[in-house]
mmCIF file of C-alpha atoms in Angstrom:
data_model
loop_
_atom_site.group_PDB
_atom_site.id
_atom_site.type_symbol
_atom_site.label_atom_id
_atom_site.label_comp_id
_atom_site.label_asym_id
_atom_site.label_seq_id
_atom_site.Cartn_x
_atom_site.Cartn_y
_atom_site.Cartn_z
ATOM 1 C CA MET Y 583 123.612 69.553 44.392
ATOM 2 C CA ALA Y 584 123.475 68.659 48.044
ATOM 3 C CA SER Y 585 121.291 70.809 50.214
ATOM 4 C CA LEU Y 586 122.615 72.147 53.472
ATOM 5 C CA HIS Y 587 120.659 71.178 56.588
ATOM 6 C CA PRO Y 588 121.128 72.965 59.880
ATOM 7 C CA SER Y 589 122.924 70.982 62.537
ATOM 8 C CA SER Y 590 121.078 69.638 65.569
ATOM 9 C CA LYS Y 591 122.756 72.293 67.725
ATOM 10 C CA ALA Y 592 121.688 75.082 65.378
ATOM 11 C CA VAL Y 593 118.090 73.823 65.317
ATOM 12 C CA HIS Y 594 117.917 73.768 69.112
ATOM 13 C CA GLU Y 595 119.444 77.252 69.321
ATOM 14 C CA GLU Y 596 116.864 78.542 66.837
ATOM 15 C CA GLU Y 597 114.044 76.887 68.782
ATOM 16 C CA ASP Y 598 115.306 78.425 72.017
ATOM 17 C CA LEU Y 599 115.319 81.854 70.425
ATOM 18 C CA ASN Y 600 111.808 81.381 69.079
ATOM 19 C CA HIS Y 601 110.493 80.239 72.463
ATOM 20 C CA VAL Y 602 111.879 83.054 74.582
ATOM 21 C CA PRO Y 603 109.015 84.251 76.778
ATOM 22 C CA PRO Y 604 107.521 87.491 75.386
ATOM 23 C CA GLN Y 605 108.391 89.451 78.495
ATOM 24 C CA GLU Y 606 112.067 88.503 78.283
ATOM 25 C CA LYS Y 607 112.186 89.644 74.655
ATOM 26 C CA GLU Y 608 110.723 92.985 75.644
ATOM 27 C CA LEU Y 609 112.875 93.626 78.722
ATOM 28 C CA ASP Y 610 114.074 97.210 78.595
ATOM 29 C CA ALA Y 611 117.028 98.884 80.266
ATOM 30 C CA GLY Y 612 114.909 99.711 83.327
ATOM 31 C CA ALA Y 613 114.046 96.072 83.962
ATOM 32 C CA LEU Y 614 117.537 94.840 83.089
ATOM 33 C CA PHE Y 615 119.542 97.312 85.182
ATOM 34 C CA VAL Y 616 117.227 98.162 88.112
ATOM 35 C CA LEU Y 617 114.893 95.213 88.783
ATOM 36 C CA LYS Y 618 117.346 92.310 89.138
ATOM 37 C CA SER Y 619 115.945 89.021 90.481
ATOM 38 C CA LYS Y 620 118.648 87.773 92.842
ATOM 39 C CA GLY Y 621 117.231 88.281 96.342
ATOM 40 C CA SER Y 622 116.071 85.921 99.087
ATOM 41 C CA TRP Y 623 113.051 86.226 101.389
ATOM 42 C CA ILE Y 624 115.106 87.973 104.078
ATOM 43 C CA HIS Y 625 116.188 90.571 101.513
ATOM 44 C CA SER Y 626 112.530 91.216 100.685
ATOM 45 C CA GLY Y 627 111.994 91.713 104.416
ATOM 46 C CA TYR Y 628 114.669 94.421 104.447
ATOM 47 C CA HIS Y 629 113.157 96.134 101.392
ATOM 48 C CA LEU Y 630 109.611 95.959 102.780
ATOM 49 C CA THR Y 631 110.654 97.291 106.177
ATOM 50 C CA THR Y 632 112.507 100.238 104.646
ATOM 51 C CA SER Y 633 109.585 101.092 102.374
ATOM 52 C CA ILE Y 634 106.958 100.981 105.173
ATOM 53 C CA VAL Y 635 108.705 101.687 108.499
ATOM 54 C CA ALA Y 636 109.765 105.236 107.628
ATOM 55 C CA PRO Y 637 109.837 108.664 109.343
ATOM 56 C CA ALA Y 638 106.135 109.087 108.522
ATOM 57 C CA LEU Y 639 105.483 106.994 111.650
ATOM 58 C CA LEU Y 640 106.593 110.019 113.698
ATOM 59 C CA SER Y 641 103.248 111.612 112.736
ATOM 60 C CA LEU Y 642 101.223 108.898 114.489
ATOM 61 C CA PRO Y 643 100.796 110.759 117.820
ATOM 62 C CA TYR Y 644 99.471 113.717 115.776
ATOM 63 C CA ALA Y 645 96.884 111.364 114.253
ATOM 64 C CA PHE Y 646 95.978 110.081 117.726
ATOM 65 C CA ALA Y 647 95.269 113.676 118.792
ATOM 66 C CA SER Y 648 92.237 113.654 116.466
ATOM 67 C CA LEU Y 649 91.176 110.077 117.237
ATOM 68 C CA GLY Y 650 91.705 109.558 120.946
ATOM 69 C CA TRP Y 651 93.023 106.437 122.667
ATOM 70 C CA ALA Y 652 90.470 103.812 121.661
ATOM 71 C CA SER Y 653 89.929 104.918 118.056
ATOM 72 C CA GLY Y 654 93.640 105.562 117.521
ATOM 73 C CA ILE Y 655 94.727 102.109 118.632
ATOM 74 C CA MET Y 656 91.843 100.503 116.752
ATOM 75 C CA CYS Y 657 92.857 102.303 113.525
ATOM 76 C CA LEU Y 658 96.463 101.178 113.969
ATOM 77 C CA VAL Y 659 95.377 97.554 114.456
ATOM 78 C CA VAL Y 660 92.975 97.652 111.481
ATOM 79 C CA GLY Y 661 95.643 99.303 109.319
ATOM 80 C CA ALA Y 662 98.189 96.616 110.221
ATOM 81 C CA VAL Y 663 95.781 93.720 109.618
ATOM 82 C CA VAL Y 664 94.313 95.031 106.352
ATOM 83 C CA THR Y 665 97.647 96.051 104.809
ATOM 84 C CA PHE Y 666 99.297 92.732 105.744
ATOM 85 C CA TYR Y 667 96.321 90.956 104.151
ATOM 86 C CA SER Y 668 96.378 93.237 101.069
ATOM 87 C CA TYR Y 669 100.114 92.949 100.498
ATOM 88 C CA ASN Y 670 99.883 89.168 100.785
ATOM 89 C CA LEU Y 671 97.076 89.179 98.192
ATOM 90 C CA ILE Y 672 99.202 91.265 95.827
ATOM 91 C CA SER Y 673 102.036 88.762 96.296
ATOM 92 C CA LEU Y 674 99.702 85.850 95.487
ATOM 93 C CA VAL Y 675 98.460 87.633 92.351
ATOM 94 C CA LEU Y 676 102.045 88.244 91.232
ATOM 95 C CA GLU Y 677 102.970 84.588 91.870
ATOM 96 C CA HIS Y 678 99.917 83.412 89.920
ATOM 97 C CA HIS Y 679 100.756 85.495 86.841
ATOM 98 C CA ALA Y 680 104.416 84.456 87.063
ATOM 99 C CA GLU Y 681 103.320 80.785 86.918
ATOM 100 C CA LEU Y 682 101.304 81.613 83.792
ATOM 101 C CA GLY Y 683 104.425 83.067 82.183
ATOM 102 C CA HIS Y 684 103.514 86.735 82.679
ATOM 103 C CA ARG Y 685 105.884 87.948 85.352
ATOM 104 C CA HIS Y 686 105.053 91.473 86.465
ATOM 105 C CA LEU Y 687 108.027 93.586 87.435
ATOM 106 C CA ARG Y 688 106.123 96.838 88.031
ATOM 107 C CA PHE Y 689 102.755 97.978 89.357
ATOM 108 C CA ARG Y 690 101.750 99.372 85.981
ATOM 109 C CA ASP Y 691 102.427 95.929 84.432
ATOM 110 C CA MET Y 692 99.785 94.499 86.776
ATOM 111 C CA ALA Y 693 97.286 97.240 86.002
ATOM 112 C CA HIS Y 694 97.829 96.739 82.257
ATOM 113 C CA ASP Y 695 97.275 92.967 82.385
ATOM 114 C CA ILE Y 696 94.531 92.799 84.995
ATOM 115 C CA LEU Y 697 92.704 95.894 84.300
ATOM 116 C CA ALA Y 698 119.690 107.588 93.575
ATOM 117 C CA GLN Y 699 122.680 106.264 91.938
ATOM 118 C CA ILE Y 700 122.447 102.654 93.208
ATOM 119 C CA PRO Y 701 122.444 100.468 90.056
ATOM 120 C CA SER Y 702 119.733 97.944 90.991
ATOM 121 C CA PHE Y 703 117.075 97.356 93.623
ATOM 122 C CA HIS Y 704 118.699 94.088 94.722
ATOM 123 C CA SER Y 705 121.946 95.934 95.482
ATOM 124 C CA LEU Y 706 120.079 97.857 98.202
ATOM 125 C CA ARG Y 707 119.728 94.806 100.455
ATOM 126 C CA HIS Y 708 122.671 95.749 102.706
ATOM 127 C CA ILE Y 709 121.596 99.395 102.887
ATOM 128 C CA ASN Y 710 118.067 98.316 103.783
ATOM 129 C CA LEU Y 711 119.333 96.071 106.578
ATOM 130 C CA VAL Y 712 121.061 99.153 108.037
ATOM 131 C CA SER Y 713 117.822 101.087 107.428
ATOM 132 C CA LEU Y 714 115.880 98.484 109.432
ATOM 133 C CA VAL Y 715 118.260 98.956 112.380
ATOM 134 C CA LEU Y 716 118.036 102.756 112.060
ATOM 135 C CA SER Y 717 114.222 102.678 112.096
ATOM 136 C CA LEU Y 718 114.345 100.709 115.345
ATOM 137 C CA ALA Y 719 116.909 103.198 116.706
ATOM 138 C CA TYR Y 720 115.017 106.436 116.055
ATOM 139 C CA SER Y 721 111.712 104.845 117.095
ATOM 140 C CA ALA Y 722 113.352 103.827 120.388
ATOM 141 C CA CYS Y 723 114.677 107.386 120.773
ATOM 142 C CA ALA Y 724 111.257 108.903 120.043
ATOM 143 C CA THR Y 725 109.621 106.526 122.530
ATOM 144 C CA ALA Y 726 112.260 107.126 125.228
ATOM 145 C CA GLY Y 727 112.140 110.895 124.723
ATOM 146 C CA SER Y 728 108.346 110.943 124.989
ATOM 147 C CA ILE Y 729 108.387 108.854 128.169
ATOM 148 C CA TYR Y 730 111.130 111.057 129.666
ATOM 149 C CA ILE Y 731 109.241 114.294 128.956
ATOM 150 C CA GLY Y 732 105.874 112.835 129.961
ATOM 151 C CA SER Y 733 107.295 111.683 133.283
ATOM 152 C CA SER Y 734 109.010 114.995 134.080
ATOM 153 C CA SER Y 735 107.675 118.361 135.154
ATOM 154 C CA LYS Y 736 108.957 119.887 131.897
ATOM 155 C CA GLY Y 737 106.260 118.312 129.775
ATOM 156 C CA PRO Y 738 102.918 119.924 128.928
ATOM 157 C CA GLU Y 739 99.826 119.181 130.952
ATOM 158 C CA LYS Y 740 98.281 116.013 129.578
ATOM 159 C CA ASP Y 741 94.978 116.669 127.811
ATOM 160 C CA TYR Y 742 93.373 113.928 125.738
ATOM 161 C CA SER Y 743 90.084 115.703 125.034
ATOM 162 C CA LEU Y 744 88.876 115.906 121.433
ATOM 163 C CA SER Y 745 87.628 119.028 119.680
ATOM 164 C CA ALA Y 746 84.162 120.126 120.781
ATOM 165 C CA ASN Y 747 83.388 121.438 117.287
ATOM 166 C CA THR Y 748 81.629 118.635 115.388
ATOM 167 C CA GLU Y 749 82.859 119.685 111.938
ATOM 168 C CA THR Y 750 86.476 119.990 113.083
ATOM 169 C CA ARG Y 751 86.261 116.668 114.892
ATOM 170 C CA VAL Y 752 84.803 114.754 111.914
ATOM 171 C CA PHE Y 753 87.304 116.161 109.420
ATOM 172 C CA GLY Y 754 90.084 115.583 111.945
ATOM 173 C CA ILE Y 755 89.166 111.901 112.224
ATOM 174 C CA PHE Y 756 89.363 111.331 108.466
ATOM 175 C CA ASN Y 757 92.526 113.393 108.241
ATOM 176 C CA ALA Y 758 94.033 111.141 110.923
ATOM 177 C CA ILE Y 759 92.917 107.999 109.064
ATOM 178 C CA ALA Y 760 94.702 109.276 105.956
ATOM 179 C CA ILE Y 761 97.882 109.878 107.989
ATOM 180 C CA ILE Y 762 97.749 106.320 109.352
ATOM 181 C CA ALA Y 763 97.203 105.010 105.814
ATOM 182 C CA THR Y 764 100.362 106.840 104.746
ATOM 183 C CA THR Y 765 102.420 105.250 107.514
ATOM 184 C CA PHE Y 766 101.321 101.780 106.357
ATOM 185 C CA GLY Y 767 101.652 102.661 102.675
ATOM 186 C CA ASN Y 768 103.804 100.774 100.203
ATOM 187 C CA GLY Y 769 103.289 101.333 96.493
ATOM 188 C CA ILE Y 770 106.227 99.243 95.287
ATOM 189 C CA ILE Y 771 105.307 95.657 96.216
ATOM 190 C CA PRO Y 772 105.744 94.403 92.594
ATOM 191 C CA GLU Y 773 109.164 96.049 92.323
ATOM 192 C CA ILE Y 774 110.233 94.443 95.612
ATOM 193 C CA GLN Y 775 108.931 91.016 94.581
ATOM 194 C CA ALA Y 776 110.764 91.431 91.253
ATOM 195 C CA THR Y 777 114.065 91.383 93.183
ATOM 196 C CA LEU Y 778 113.441 87.827 94.446
ATOM 197 C CA ALA Y 779 115.295 84.970 92.815
ATOM 198 C CA PRO Y 780 112.953 82.277 91.462
ATOM 199 C CA PRO Y 781 111.135 80.345 92.737
ATOM 200 C CA VAL Y 782 109.409 83.196 94.569
ATOM 201 C CA LYS Y 783 106.536 81.208 96.119
ATOM 202 C CA GLY Y 784 106.181 81.934 99.817
ATOM 203 C CA LYS Y 785 109.187 84.271 100.008
ATOM 204 C CA MET Y 786 107.181 87.490 100.156
ATOM 205 C CA PHE Y 787 105.020 86.158 102.987
ATOM 206 C CA LYS Y 788 108.159 85.516 105.058
ATOM 207 C CA GLY Y 789 109.429 88.971 104.133
ATOM 208 C CA LEU Y 790 106.132 90.512 105.241
ATOM 209 C CA CYS Y 791 106.422 88.705 108.583
ATOM 210 C CA VAL Y 792 109.867 90.258 109.134
ATOM 211 C CA CYS Y 793 108.556 93.675 108.131
ATOM 212 C CA TYR Y 794 105.472 93.589 110.340
ATOM 213 C CA ALA Y 795 107.439 92.404 113.363
ATOM 214 C CA VAL Y 796 109.472 95.623 113.085
ATOM 215 C CA LEU Y 797 106.362 97.629 112.222
ATOM 216 C CA ILE Y 798 104.435 96.566 115.313
ATOM 217 C CA ALA Y 799 107.426 97.262 117.559
ATOM 218 C CA THR Y 800 107.915 100.773 116.154
ATOM 219 C CA PHE Y 801 104.449 102.075 115.213
ATOM 220 C CA PHE Y 802 102.692 101.181 118.444
ATOM 221 C CA CYS Y 803 105.521 102.312 120.728
ATOM 222 C CA VAL Y 804 105.890 105.719 119.058
ATOM 223 C CA ALA Y 805 102.134 106.327 118.738
ATOM 224 C CA ILE Y 806 101.214 105.330 122.300
ATOM 225 C CA SER Y 807 104.170 106.958 124.089
ATOM 226 C CA GLY Y 808 103.919 110.159 122.035
ATOM 227 C CA TYR Y 809 100.202 110.602 122.571
ATOM 228 C CA TRP Y 810 100.546 109.692 126.269
ATOM 229 C CA ALA Y 811 103.203 112.374 126.764
ATOM 230 C CA PHE Y 812 101.719 115.205 124.680
ATOM 231 C CA GLY Y 813 98.028 114.420 124.259
ATOM 232 C CA ASN Y 814 96.171 116.693 121.871
ATOM 233 C CA GLN Y 815 99.239 118.965 121.670
ATOM 234 C CA SER Y 816 101.102 116.329 119.625
ATOM 235 C CA GLU Y 817 102.771 117.931 116.605
ATOM 236 C CA GLY Y 818 102.782 116.681 113.011
ATOM 237 C CA LEU Y 819 106.332 115.458 113.693
ATOM 238 C CA ILE Y 820 106.668 114.180 117.254
ATOM 239 C CA LEU Y 821 110.279 115.355 117.492
ATOM 240 C CA SER Y 822 108.944 118.940 117.398
ATOM 241 C CA ASN Y 823 107.399 118.256 120.816
ATOM 242 C CA PHE Y 824 110.895 117.763 122.237
ATOM 243 C CA LEU Y 825 111.232 121.584 122.205
ATOM 244 C CA ASP Y 826 109.054 123.944 124.227
ATOM 245 C CA GLN Y 827 107.340 127.048 122.826
ATOM 246 C CA ASP Y 828 110.495 129.103 123.368
ATOM 247 C CA GLY Y 829 112.654 126.607 121.504
ATOM 248 C CA ASN Y 830 114.289 125.185 124.630
ATOM 249 C CA ALA Y 831 115.090 121.477 124.563
ATOM 250 C CA LEU Y 832 113.036 119.293 126.922
ATOM 251 C CA VAL Y 833 115.581 116.472 126.561
ATOM 252 C CA PRO Y 834 119.377 116.702 126.283
ATOM 253 C CA LYS Y 835 120.381 118.418 123.022
ATOM 254 C CA GLY Y 836 122.704 115.557 122.168
ATOM 255 C CA PHE Y 837 119.726 113.192 122.369
ATOM 256 C CA ILE Y 838 117.766 115.318 119.866
ATOM 257 C CA LEU Y 839 120.807 115.466 117.599
ATOM 258 C CA ILE Y 840 121.329 111.699 117.555
ATOM 259 C CA THR Y 841 117.585 111.063 117.009
ATOM 260 C CA ASN Y 842 117.545 113.433 114.046
ATOM 261 C CA LEU Y 843 120.715 111.826 112.708
ATOM 262 C CA PHE Y 844 119.152 108.349 112.832
ATOM 263 C CA THR Y 845 116.016 109.722 111.134
ATOM 264 C CA ILE Y 846 117.906 111.485 108.332
ATOM 265 C CA LEU Y 847 120.106 108.464 107.646
ATOM 266 C CA GLN Y 848 117.105 106.148 107.452
ATOM 267 C CA LEU Y 849 115.205 108.672 105.340
ATOM 268 C CA SER Y 850 118.088 108.528 102.858
ATOM 269 C CA ALA Y 851 117.586 104.763 102.512
ATOM 270 C CA VAL Y 852 113.803 105.201 102.189
ATOM 271 C CA SER Y 853 114.352 107.790 99.463
ATOM 272 C CA VAL Y 854 116.626 105.447 97.525
ATOM 273 C CA VAL Y 855 114.026 102.658 97.751
ATOM 274 C CA TYR Y 856 111.171 104.858 96.555
ATOM 275 C CA LEU Y 857 113.352 106.256 93.784
ATOM 276 C CA GLN Y 858 113.691 102.795 92.225
ATOM 277 C CA PRO Y 859 110.473 103.039 90.127
ATOM 278 C CA THR Y 860 111.647 106.500 89.010
ATOM 279 C CA ASN Y 861 115.099 105.098 88.281
ATOM 280 C CA GLU Y 862 113.540 102.291 86.263
ATOM 281 C CA VAL Y 863 111.656 104.844 84.127
ATOM 282 C CA LEU Y 864 114.798 106.957 83.709
ATOM 283 C CA GLU Y 865 116.852 103.907 82.691
ATOM 284 C CA ARG Y 866 114.191 102.834 80.212
ATOM 285 C CA THR Y 867 114.138 106.340 78.736
ATOM 286 C CA PHE Y 868 117.824 107.231 78.628
ATOM 287 C CA ALA Y 869 119.811 103.954 78.849
ATOM 288 C CA ASP Y 870 120.783 101.609 76.037
ATOM 289 C CA PRO Y 871 120.142 97.933 76.924
ATOM 290 C CA GLN Y 872 122.615 96.875 74.203
ATOM 291 C CA SER Y 873 125.463 98.652 76.003
ATOM 292 C CA GLY Y 874 126.967 97.532 79.284
ATOM 293 C CA GLU Y 875 125.248 98.573 82.510
ATOM 294 C CA PHE Y 876 128.356 100.473 83.627
ATOM 295 C CA SER Y 877 129.452 101.701 80.192
ATOM 296 C CA THR Y 878 130.069 105.413 79.673
ATOM 297 C CA ARG Y 879 127.003 105.487 77.426
ATOM 298 C CA ASN Y 880 124.768 104.500 80.361
ATOM 299 C CA VAL Y 881 126.605 105.837 83.417
ATOM 300 C CA ILE Y 882 126.626 109.526 82.370
ATOM 301 C CA PRO Y 883 122.861 109.762 81.592
ATOM 302 C CA ARG Y 884 122.176 107.780 84.786
ATOM 303 C CA LEU Y 885 124.234 110.167 86.913
ATOM 304 C CA ILE Y 886 122.619 113.289 85.437
ATOM 305 C CA SER Y 887 118.993 112.067 85.389
ATOM 306 C CA ARG Y 888 119.006 110.538 88.879
ATOM 307 C CA SER Y 889 120.771 113.535 90.394
ATOM 308 C CA LEU Y 890 118.215 115.909 88.876
ATOM 309 C CA SER Y 891 115.300 113.795 90.179
ATOM 310 C CA VAL Y 892 116.755 113.862 93.714
ATOM 311 C CA ILE Y 893 117.365 117.627 93.575
ATOM 312 C CA ILE Y 894 113.806 118.323 92.383
ATOM 313 C CA ALA Y 895 112.224 116.031 95.001
ATOM 314 C CA THR Y 896 114.352 117.489 97.826
ATOM 315 C CA THR Y 897 113.485 121.062 96.807
ATOM 316 C CA ILE Y 898 109.759 120.313 96.807
ATOM 317 C CA ALA Y 899 110.003 118.549 100.197
ATOM 318 C CA ALA Y 900 111.906 121.471 101.750
ATOM 319 C CA MET Y 901 109.422 123.938 100.290
ATOM 320 C CA LEU Y 902 106.378 122.354 101.983
ATOM 321 C CA PRO Y 903 106.438 122.952 105.758
ATOM 322 C CA PHE Y 904 103.433 120.974 107.053
ATOM 323 C CA PHE Y 905 104.666 117.390 107.408
ATOM 324 C CA GLY Y 906 101.542 115.878 108.982
ATOM 325 C CA ASP Y 907 99.174 117.543 106.516
ATOM 326 C CA ILE Y 908 101.166 116.404 103.493
ATOM 327 C CA ASN Y 909 101.179 112.861 104.920
ATOM 328 C CA ALA Y 910 97.384 113.007 105.096
ATOM 329 C CA MET Y 911 97.057 114.166 101.485
ATOM 330 C CA ILE Y 912 99.436 111.479 100.209
ATOM 331 C CA GLY Y 913 97.524 108.862 102.196
ATOM 332 C CA ALA Y 914 94.134 109.976 100.908
ATOM 333 C CA PHE Y 915 95.039 110.302 97.233
ATOM 334 C CA GLY Y 916 97.723 107.615 97.014
ATOM 335 C CA PHE Y 917 98.024 104.949 99.670
ATOM 336 C CA LEU Y 918 94.360 104.380 100.551
ATOM 337 C CA PRO Y 919 93.413 103.329 97.000
ATOM 338 C CA LEU Y 920 96.789 101.739 96.187
ATOM 339 C CA ASP Y 921 97.224 99.628 99.332
ATOM 340 C CA PHE Y 922 93.720 99.099 100.697
ATOM 341 C CA VAL Y 923 91.524 98.940 97.568
ATOM 342 C CA LEU Y 924 93.476 97.758 94.506
ATOM 343 C CA PRO Y 925 94.996 94.592 96.063
ATOM 344 C CA VAL Y 926 91.608 93.085 96.928
ATOM 345 C CA VAL Y 927 90.182 94.113 93.539
ATOM 346 C CA PHE Y 928 93.153 92.542 91.729
ATOM 347 C CA TYR Y 929 92.744 89.340 93.760
ATOM 348 C CA ASN Y 930 89.042 89.006 92.912
ATOM 349 C CA LEU Y 931 89.658 89.712 89.211
ATOM 350 C CA THR Y 932 92.585 87.274 89.043
ATOM 351 C CA PHE Y 933 91.326 84.281 91.046
ATOM 352 C CA LYS Y 934 87.579 84.917 90.567
ATOM 353 C CA PRO Y 935 86.414 83.457 93.899
ATOM 354 C CA SER Y 936 82.761 82.383 94.061
ATOM 355 C CA LYS Y 937 80.360 85.190 94.879
ATOM 356 C CA ARG Y 938 79.065 82.942 97.656
ATOM 357 C CA SER Y 939 82.486 82.622 99.272
ATOM 358 C CA PRO Y 940 83.422 84.687 102.357
ATOM 359 C CA ILE Y 941 86.697 85.887 100.781
ATOM 360 C CA PHE Y 942 84.836 87.469 97.843
ATOM 361 C CA TRP Y 943 82.583 89.526 100.100
ATOM 362 C CA LEU Y 944 85.410 90.311 102.516
ATOM 363 C CA ASN Y 945 87.397 91.787 99.624
ATOM 364 C CA VAL Y 946 84.373 93.656 98.261
ATOM 365 C CA SER Y 947 83.668 95.090 101.726
ATOM 366 C CA ILE Y 948 87.289 96.219 102.168
ATOM 367 C CA ALA Y 949 87.280 97.884 98.738
ATOM 368 C CA ALA Y 950 83.946 99.645 99.352
ATOM 369 C CA VAL Y 951 84.735 100.865 102.874
ATOM 370 C CA PHE Y 952 88.215 102.151 102.080
ATOM 371 C CA SER Y 953 87.100 103.732 98.791
ATOM 372 C CA ALA Y 954 84.538 105.765 100.709
ATOM 373 C CA MET Y 955 87.131 106.608 103.361
ATOM 374 C CA GLY Y 956 89.547 107.713 100.639
ATOM 375 C CA VAL Y 957 87.077 110.193 99.171
ATOM 376 C CA ILE Y 958 86.214 111.734 102.548
ATOM 377 C CA ALA Y 959 89.853 111.699 103.674
ATOM 378 C CA ALA Y 960 90.885 113.511 100.476
ATOM 379 C CA VAL Y 961 88.418 116.318 101.265
ATOM 380 C CA ALA Y 962 89.613 116.455 104.890
ATOM 381 C CA ALA Y 963 93.293 116.543 103.858
ATOM 382 C CA VAL Y 964 92.816 119.372 101.364
ATOM 383 C CA ARG Y 965 90.736 121.295 103.936
ATOM 384 C CA GLN Y 966 93.441 120.940 106.596
ATOM 385 C CA ILE Y 967 96.173 122.107 104.220
ATOM 386 C CA SER Y 968 94.099 125.146 103.235
ATOM 387 C CA LEU Y 969 93.619 126.014 106.915
ATOM 388 C CA ASP Y 970 97.297 125.586 107.812
ATOM 389 C CA ALA Y 971 98.498 127.373 104.668
ATOM 390 C CA LYS Y 972 97.319 130.618 106.259
ATOM 391 C CA THR Y 973 99.913 130.334 109.019
ATOM 392 C CA TYR Y 974 102.827 128.711 107.137
ATOM 393 C CA ARG Y 975 105.150 130.033 104.471
ATOM 394 C CA LEU Y 976 107.274 128.266 101.879
ATOM 395 C CA PHE Y 977 110.701 127.044 103.049
ATOM 396 C CA ALA Y 978 109.688 127.844 106.641
ATOM 397 C CA ASN Y 979 112.026 126.742 109.431
ATOM 398 C CA VAL Y 980 109.529 124.712 111.490
#
């Protein structure tokens, strides 16, 4: 009786199935539907700019009020240099593991190995281009408004003196550092790099260059013009300084309206970007990877779960009235360790540079200094919130 042998085609098909990379076999609905790898380096630039150049930058003059001119500008420069360096290190670590066959799509994938209705992240590229333009627009408005008020007789008397109380001054400095860390913060570098079409080598560096060109133009202009105009009276949100104590506008009302409109529109894009990790978790939990991405089985749970997440986040944001203080807390507990400490630690653990090499000790120094800053900044942020909580109420119109 003749035995049946598989055809050459069948053998190759079986071999292909047996040699599918482990990560591809384990791809869940979150990775399949949200983290699509189709983007170019310019798209990563749009994503990076939207995730970093956000309305939090409008708190920079408030941070300067506790730091003064020299320290404020120095902190901005250090923040820009260290985060650019850290994000590039994270990109190199991701590229290295991708070459080894372990492509990390999420931050938790990296940690595991080394230690709201938009379907996918890649589909946000056009929205994030608009977001980039909007960030330039409201930053230009904030800068122009500050210069206009500072040059007119309507503005407050310029006072750049720091608090005479040593305790208040010290805690204020670390609170300000945490605010600056928040403005530079980006906790979704792996998710952004996951949107790049292979080969990814060098694309994130170009994207970072696009992002930081916009960042330098916006951060420094808003921080310097706002602090110049309002000094130590700078509010947690610089747009609040465009009204006097009686609520009268110091610039044309239409100008305030258009600035707020630009800010809200760009904030919508920022929210969608930062919802992508949440969306990925929701898709992994509720979606069926065997069904079509736009099938009824997946669309209905997606619509309900993402809508609920947006409603909950918006309610919490509206409930908390102190914008600058919340920025400081997020920076201290989240962005300082995530963006200043972990990237250099991951680089040293992945590439294992010689302990005699300058890069090893540079990374160790960055991790040590910013870890210490994070602890002190966390105490300062909680202290400031407890002080301001006495004068604010939930859902306050401030």
